[in-house]
JSON list of C-alpha atoms and ligand atoms in Angstrom, two decimals:
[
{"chain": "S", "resi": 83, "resn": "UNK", "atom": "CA", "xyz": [0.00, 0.00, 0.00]},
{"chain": "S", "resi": 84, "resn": "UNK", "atom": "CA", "xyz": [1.01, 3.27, -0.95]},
{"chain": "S", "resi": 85, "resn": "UNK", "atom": "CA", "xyz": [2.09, 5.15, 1.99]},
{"chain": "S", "resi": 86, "resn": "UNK", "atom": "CA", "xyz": [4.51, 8.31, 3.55]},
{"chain": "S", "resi": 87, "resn": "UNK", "atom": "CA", "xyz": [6.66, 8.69, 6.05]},
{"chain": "S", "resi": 88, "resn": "UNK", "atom": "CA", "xyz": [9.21, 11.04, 7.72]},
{"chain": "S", "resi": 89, "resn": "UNK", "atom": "CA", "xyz": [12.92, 10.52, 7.85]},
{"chain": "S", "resi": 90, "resn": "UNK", "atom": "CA", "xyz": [15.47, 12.79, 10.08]},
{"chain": "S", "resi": 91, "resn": "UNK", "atom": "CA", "xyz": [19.18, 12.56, 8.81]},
{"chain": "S", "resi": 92, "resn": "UNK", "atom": "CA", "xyz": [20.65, 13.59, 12.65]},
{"chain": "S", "resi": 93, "resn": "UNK", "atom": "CA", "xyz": [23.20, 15.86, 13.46]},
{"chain": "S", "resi": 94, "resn": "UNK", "atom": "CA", "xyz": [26.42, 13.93, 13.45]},
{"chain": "S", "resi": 95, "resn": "UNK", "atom": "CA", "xyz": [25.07, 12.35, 10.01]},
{"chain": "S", "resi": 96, "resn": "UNK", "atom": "CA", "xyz": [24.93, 15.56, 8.74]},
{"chain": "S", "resi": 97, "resn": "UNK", "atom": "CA", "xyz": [28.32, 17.25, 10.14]},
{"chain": "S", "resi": 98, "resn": "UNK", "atom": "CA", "xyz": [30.11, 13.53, 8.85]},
{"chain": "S", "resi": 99, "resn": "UNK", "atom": "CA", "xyz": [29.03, 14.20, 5.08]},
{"chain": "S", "resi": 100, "resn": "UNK", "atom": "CA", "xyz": [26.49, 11.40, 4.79]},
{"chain": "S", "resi": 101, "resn": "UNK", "atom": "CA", "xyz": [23.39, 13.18, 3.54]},
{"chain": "S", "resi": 102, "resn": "UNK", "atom": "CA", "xyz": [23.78, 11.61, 0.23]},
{"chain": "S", "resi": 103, "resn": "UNK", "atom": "CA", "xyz": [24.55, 8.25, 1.33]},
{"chain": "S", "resi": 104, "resn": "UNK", "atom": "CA", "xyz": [21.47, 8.44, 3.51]},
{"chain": "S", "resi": 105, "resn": "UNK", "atom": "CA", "xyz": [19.01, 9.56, 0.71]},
{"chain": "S", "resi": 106, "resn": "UNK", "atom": "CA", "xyz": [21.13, 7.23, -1.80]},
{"chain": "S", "resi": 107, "resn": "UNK", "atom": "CA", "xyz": [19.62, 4.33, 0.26]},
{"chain": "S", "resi": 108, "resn": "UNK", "atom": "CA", "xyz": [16.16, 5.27, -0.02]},
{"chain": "S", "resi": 109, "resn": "UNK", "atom": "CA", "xyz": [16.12, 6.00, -3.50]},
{"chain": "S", "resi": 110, "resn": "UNK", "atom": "CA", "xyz": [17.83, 3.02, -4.68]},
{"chain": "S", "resi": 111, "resn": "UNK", "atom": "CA", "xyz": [15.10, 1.04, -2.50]},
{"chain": "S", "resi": 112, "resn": "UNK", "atom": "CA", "xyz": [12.46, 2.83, -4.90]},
{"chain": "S", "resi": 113, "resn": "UNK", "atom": "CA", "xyz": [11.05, 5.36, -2.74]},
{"chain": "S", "resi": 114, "resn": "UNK", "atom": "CA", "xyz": [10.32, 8.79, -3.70]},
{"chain": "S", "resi": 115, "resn": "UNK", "atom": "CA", "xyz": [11.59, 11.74, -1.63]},
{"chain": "S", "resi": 116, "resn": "UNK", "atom": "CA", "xyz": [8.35, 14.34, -2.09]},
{"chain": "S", "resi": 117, "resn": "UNK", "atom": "CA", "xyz": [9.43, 17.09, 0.10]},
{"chain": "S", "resi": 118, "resn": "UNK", "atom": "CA", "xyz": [13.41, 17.53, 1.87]},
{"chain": "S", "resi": 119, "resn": "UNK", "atom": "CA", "xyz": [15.00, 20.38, 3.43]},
{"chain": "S", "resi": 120, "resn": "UNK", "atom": "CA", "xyz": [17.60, 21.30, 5.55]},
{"chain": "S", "resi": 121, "resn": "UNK", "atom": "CA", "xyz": [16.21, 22.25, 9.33]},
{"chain": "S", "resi": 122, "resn": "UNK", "atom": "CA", "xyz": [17.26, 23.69, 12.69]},
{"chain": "S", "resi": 123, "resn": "UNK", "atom": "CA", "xyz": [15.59, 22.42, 15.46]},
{"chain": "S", "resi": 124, "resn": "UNK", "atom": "CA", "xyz": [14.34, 24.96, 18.32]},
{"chain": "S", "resi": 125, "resn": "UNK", "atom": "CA", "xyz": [14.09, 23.41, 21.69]},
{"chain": "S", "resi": 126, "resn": "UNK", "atom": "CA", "xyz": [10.59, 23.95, 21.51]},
{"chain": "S", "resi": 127, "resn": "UNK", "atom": "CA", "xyz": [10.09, 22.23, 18.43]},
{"chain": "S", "resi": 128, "resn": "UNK", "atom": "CA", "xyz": [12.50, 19.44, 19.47]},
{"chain": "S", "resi": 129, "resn": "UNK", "atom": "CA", "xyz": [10.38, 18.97, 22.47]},
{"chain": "S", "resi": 130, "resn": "UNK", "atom": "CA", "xyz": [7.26, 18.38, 20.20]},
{"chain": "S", "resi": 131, "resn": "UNK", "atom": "CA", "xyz": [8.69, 16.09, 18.10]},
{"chain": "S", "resi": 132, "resn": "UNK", "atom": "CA", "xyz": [10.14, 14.08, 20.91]},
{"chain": "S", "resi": 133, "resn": "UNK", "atom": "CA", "xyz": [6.86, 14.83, 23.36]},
{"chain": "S", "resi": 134, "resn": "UNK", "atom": "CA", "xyz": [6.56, 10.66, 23.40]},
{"chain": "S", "resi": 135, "resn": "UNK", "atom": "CA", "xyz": [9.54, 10.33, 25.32]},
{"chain": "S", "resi": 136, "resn": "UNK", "atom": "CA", "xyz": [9.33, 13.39, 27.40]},
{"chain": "S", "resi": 137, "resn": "UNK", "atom": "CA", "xyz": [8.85, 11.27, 30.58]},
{"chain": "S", "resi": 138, "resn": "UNK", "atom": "CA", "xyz": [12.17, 9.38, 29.97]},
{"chain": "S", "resi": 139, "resn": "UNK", "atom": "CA", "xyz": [15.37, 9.51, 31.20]},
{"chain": "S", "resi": 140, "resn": "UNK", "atom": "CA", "xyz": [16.98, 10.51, 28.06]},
{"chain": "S", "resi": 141, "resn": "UNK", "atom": "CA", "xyz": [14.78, 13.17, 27.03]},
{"chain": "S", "resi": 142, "resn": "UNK", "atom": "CA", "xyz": [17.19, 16.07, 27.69]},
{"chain": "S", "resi": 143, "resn": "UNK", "atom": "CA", "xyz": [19.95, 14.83, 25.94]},
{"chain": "S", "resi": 144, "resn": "UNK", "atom": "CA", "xyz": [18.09, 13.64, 22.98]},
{"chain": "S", "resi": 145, "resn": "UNK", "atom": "CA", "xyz": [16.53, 17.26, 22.34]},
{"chain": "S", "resi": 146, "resn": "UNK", "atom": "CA", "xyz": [20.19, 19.03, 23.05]},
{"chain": "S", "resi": 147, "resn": "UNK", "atom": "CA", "xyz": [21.70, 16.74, 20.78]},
{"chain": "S", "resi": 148, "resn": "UNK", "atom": "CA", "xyz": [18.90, 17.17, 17.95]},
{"chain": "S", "resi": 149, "resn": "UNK", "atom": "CA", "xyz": [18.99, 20.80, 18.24]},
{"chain": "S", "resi": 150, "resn": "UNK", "atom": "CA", "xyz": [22.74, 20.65, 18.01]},
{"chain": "S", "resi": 151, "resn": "UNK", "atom": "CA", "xyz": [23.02, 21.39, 14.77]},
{"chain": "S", "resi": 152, "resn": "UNK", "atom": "CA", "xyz": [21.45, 21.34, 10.98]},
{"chain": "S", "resi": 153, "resn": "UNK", "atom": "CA", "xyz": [19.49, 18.24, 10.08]},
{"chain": "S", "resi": 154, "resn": "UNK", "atom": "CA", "xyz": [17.51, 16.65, 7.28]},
{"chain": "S", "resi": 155, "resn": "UNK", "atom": "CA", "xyz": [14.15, 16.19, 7.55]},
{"chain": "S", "resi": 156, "resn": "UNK", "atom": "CA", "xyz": [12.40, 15.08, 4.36]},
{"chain": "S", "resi": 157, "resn": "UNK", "atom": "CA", "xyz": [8.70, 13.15, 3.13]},
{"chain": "S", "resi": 158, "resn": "UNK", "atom": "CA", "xyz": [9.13, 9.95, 1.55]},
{"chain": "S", "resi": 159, "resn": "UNK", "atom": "CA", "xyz": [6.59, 8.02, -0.66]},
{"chain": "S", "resi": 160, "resn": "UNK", "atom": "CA", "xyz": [6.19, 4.03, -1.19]},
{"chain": "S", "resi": 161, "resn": "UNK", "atom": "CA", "xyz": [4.88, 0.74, -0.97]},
{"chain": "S", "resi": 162, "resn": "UNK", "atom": "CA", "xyz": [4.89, 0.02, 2.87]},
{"chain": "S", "resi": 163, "resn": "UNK", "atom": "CA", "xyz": [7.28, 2.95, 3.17]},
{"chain": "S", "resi": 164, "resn": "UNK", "atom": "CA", "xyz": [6.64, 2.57, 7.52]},
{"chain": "S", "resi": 165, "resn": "UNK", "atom": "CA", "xyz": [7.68, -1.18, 8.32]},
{"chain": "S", "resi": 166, "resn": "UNK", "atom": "CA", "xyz": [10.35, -0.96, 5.20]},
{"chain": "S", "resi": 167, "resn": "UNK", "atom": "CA", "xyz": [12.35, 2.33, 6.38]},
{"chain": "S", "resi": 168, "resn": "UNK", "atom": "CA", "xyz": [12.44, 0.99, 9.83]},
{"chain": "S", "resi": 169, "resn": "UNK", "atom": "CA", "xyz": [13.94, -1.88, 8.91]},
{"chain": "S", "resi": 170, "resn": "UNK", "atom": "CA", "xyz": [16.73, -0.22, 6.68]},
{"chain": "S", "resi": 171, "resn": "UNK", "atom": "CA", "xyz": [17.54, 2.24, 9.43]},
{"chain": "S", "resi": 172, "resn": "UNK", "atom": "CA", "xyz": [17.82, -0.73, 11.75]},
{"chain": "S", "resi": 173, "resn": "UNK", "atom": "CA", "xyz": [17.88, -0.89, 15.94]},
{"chain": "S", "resi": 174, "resn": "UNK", "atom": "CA", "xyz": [18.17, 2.05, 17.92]},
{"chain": "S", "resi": 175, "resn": "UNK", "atom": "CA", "xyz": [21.74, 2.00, 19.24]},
{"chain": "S", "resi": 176, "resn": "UNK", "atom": "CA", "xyz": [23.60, 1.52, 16.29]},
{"chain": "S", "resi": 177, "resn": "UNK", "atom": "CA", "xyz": [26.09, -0.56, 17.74]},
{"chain": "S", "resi": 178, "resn": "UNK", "atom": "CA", "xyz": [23.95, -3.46, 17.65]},
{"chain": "S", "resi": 179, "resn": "UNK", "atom": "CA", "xyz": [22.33, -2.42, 14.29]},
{"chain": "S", "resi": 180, "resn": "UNK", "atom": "CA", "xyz": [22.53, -4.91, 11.85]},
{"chain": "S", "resi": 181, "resn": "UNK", "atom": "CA", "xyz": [25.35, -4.52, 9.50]},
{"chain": "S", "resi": 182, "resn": "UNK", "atom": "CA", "xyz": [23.44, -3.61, 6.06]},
{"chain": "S", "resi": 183, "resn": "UNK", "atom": "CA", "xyz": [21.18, -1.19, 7.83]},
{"chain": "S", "resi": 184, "resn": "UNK", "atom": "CA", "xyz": [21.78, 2.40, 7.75]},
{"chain": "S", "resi": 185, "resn": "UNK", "atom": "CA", "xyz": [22.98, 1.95, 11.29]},
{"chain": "S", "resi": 186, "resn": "UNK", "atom": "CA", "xyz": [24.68, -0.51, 11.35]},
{"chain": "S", "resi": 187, "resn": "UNK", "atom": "CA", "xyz": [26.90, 0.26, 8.50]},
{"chain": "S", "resi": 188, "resn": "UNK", "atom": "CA", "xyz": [28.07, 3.97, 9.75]},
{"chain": "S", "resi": 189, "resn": "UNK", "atom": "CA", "xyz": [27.58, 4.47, 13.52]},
{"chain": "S", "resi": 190, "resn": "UNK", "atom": "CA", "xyz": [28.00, 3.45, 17.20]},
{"chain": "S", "resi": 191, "resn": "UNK", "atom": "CA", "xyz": [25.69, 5.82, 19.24]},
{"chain": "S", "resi": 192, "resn": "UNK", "atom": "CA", "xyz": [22.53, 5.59, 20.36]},
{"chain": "S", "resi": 193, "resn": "UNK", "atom": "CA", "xyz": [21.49, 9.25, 20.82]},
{"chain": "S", "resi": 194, "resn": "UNK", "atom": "CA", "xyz": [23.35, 9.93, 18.14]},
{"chain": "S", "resi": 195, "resn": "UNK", "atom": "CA", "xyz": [22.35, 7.19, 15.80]},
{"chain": "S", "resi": 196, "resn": "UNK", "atom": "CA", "xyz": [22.51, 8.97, 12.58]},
{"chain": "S", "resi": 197, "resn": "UNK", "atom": "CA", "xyz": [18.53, 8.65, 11.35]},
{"chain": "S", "resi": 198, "resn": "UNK", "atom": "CA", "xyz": [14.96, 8.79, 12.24]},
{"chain": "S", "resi": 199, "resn": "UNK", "atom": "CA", "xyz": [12.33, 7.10, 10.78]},
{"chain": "S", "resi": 200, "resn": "UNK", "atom": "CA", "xyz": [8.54, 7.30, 12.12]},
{"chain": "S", "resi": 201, "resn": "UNK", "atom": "CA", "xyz": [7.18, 4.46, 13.42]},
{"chain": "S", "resi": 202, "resn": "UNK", "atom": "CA", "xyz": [3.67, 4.54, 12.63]},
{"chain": "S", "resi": 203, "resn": "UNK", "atom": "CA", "xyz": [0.95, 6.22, 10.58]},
{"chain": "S", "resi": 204, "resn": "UNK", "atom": "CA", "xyz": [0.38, 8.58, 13.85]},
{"chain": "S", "resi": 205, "resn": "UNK", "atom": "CA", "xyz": [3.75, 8.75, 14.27]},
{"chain": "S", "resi": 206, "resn": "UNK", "atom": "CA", "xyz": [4.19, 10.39, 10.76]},
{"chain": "S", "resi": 207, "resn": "UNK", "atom": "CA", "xyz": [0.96, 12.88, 10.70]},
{"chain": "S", "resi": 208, "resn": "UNK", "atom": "CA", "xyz": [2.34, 14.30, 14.05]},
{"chain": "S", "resi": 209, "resn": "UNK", "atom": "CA", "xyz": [5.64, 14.34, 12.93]},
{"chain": "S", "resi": 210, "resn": "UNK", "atom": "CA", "xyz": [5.51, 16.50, 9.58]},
{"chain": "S", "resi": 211, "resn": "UNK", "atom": "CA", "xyz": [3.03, 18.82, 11.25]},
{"chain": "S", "resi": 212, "resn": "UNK", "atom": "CA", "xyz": [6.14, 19.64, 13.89]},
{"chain": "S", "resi": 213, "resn": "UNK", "atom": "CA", "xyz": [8.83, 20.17, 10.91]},
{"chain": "S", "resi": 214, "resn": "UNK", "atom": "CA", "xyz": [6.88, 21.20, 7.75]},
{"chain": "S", "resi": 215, "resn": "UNK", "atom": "CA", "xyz": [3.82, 23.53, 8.69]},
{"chain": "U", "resi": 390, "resn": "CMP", "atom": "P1", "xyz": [14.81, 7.98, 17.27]},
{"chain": "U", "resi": 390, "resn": "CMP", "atom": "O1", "xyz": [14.50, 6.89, 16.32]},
{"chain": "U", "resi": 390, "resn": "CMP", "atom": "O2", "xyz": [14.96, 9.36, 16.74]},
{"chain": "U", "resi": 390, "resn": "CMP", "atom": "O3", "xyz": [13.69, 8.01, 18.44]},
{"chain": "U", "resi": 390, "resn": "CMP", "atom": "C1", "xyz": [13.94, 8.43, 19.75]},
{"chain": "U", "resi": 390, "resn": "CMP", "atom": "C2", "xyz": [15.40, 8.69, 19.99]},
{"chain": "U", "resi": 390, "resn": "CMP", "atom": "O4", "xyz": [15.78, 8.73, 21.36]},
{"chain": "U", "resi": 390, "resn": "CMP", "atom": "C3", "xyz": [16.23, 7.57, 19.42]},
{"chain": "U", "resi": 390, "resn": "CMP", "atom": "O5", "xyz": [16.20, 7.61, 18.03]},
{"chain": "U", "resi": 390, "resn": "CMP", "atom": "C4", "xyz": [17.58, 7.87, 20.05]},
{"chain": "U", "resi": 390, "resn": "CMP", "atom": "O6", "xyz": [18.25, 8.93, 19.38]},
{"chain": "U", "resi": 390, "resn": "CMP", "atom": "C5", "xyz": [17.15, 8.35, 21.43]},
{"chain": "U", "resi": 390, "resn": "CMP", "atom": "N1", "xyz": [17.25, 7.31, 22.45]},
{"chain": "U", "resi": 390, "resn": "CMP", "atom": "C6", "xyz": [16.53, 6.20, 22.57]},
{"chain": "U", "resi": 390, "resn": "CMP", "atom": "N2", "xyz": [16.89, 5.50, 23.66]},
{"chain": "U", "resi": 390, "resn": "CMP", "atom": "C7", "xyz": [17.86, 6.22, 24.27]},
{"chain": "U", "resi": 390, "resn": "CMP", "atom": "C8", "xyz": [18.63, 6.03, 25.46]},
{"chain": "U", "resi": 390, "resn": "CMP", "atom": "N3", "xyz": [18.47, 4.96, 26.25]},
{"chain": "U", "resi": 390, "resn": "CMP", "atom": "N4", "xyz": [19.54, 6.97, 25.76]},
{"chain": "U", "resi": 390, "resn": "CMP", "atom": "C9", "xyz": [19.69, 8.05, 24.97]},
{"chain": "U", "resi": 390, "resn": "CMP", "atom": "N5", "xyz": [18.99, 8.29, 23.83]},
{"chain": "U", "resi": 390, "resn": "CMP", "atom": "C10", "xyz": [18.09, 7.37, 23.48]}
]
């Protein structure tokens, strides 16, 4: 099924010269990028996109280190686009990411773990509101 999503190319992707890489990936898959732009998180907008994990321990540190510096943040279009992208970015700390996924072929962190992906159809409509509108 036909479907978007929203994908985040992080801070330390961005300041290690691996936009194109990133995007490479998803185009070569076969999905279509339909909006991308570069972005600077405020706190306050950081704090939206993350407000799902604002009761966790982590939550400080993952909205100073998003609003660190420039990101990617971009619409992309295709069949089952959710499950599919989640997948190729691979688990959360990127130390244990598969090697093949995104993270598991170029990082080690896990607050700094190179991409974002949403996770759901609600994920996604709440998500591109925060970044695009
Ligand atoms: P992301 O896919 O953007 O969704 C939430 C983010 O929180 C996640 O990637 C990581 O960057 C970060 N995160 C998740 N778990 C932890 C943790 N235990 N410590 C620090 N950051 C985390």
């Amino acid at each position: 099924m036909t479907e978007q999503s929203l994908f985040i190319i992080k801070p330390d992707a961005v300041s290690r010269g691996l936009i194109g890489e990133v995007v490479s990936r998803f185009e070569k898959k076969g999905f279509k990028i339909i909006k991308l732009k570069m972005y600077t998180f405020t706190k306050e907008k950081a704090e939206k996109f993350y407000s799902d994990h604002s009761s966790k321990p982590f939550f400080n540190e993952l909205v100073s280190f998003i609003t660190s510096g420039r990101v990617v943040v971009a619409v992309i279009e295709g069949n089952n686009v959710i499950a599919t992208t989640r997948i190729m970015i691979g688990s959360t700390k990127s130390f244990e990411a598969a090697p093949g996924s995104i993270r598991g072929d170029f990082g080690l962190g896990l607050t700094d773990n190179i991409v974002h992906a949403s996770d759901s159809t609600e994920s996604f409509e709440k998500e591109v509101k925060v970044v695009f509108e």
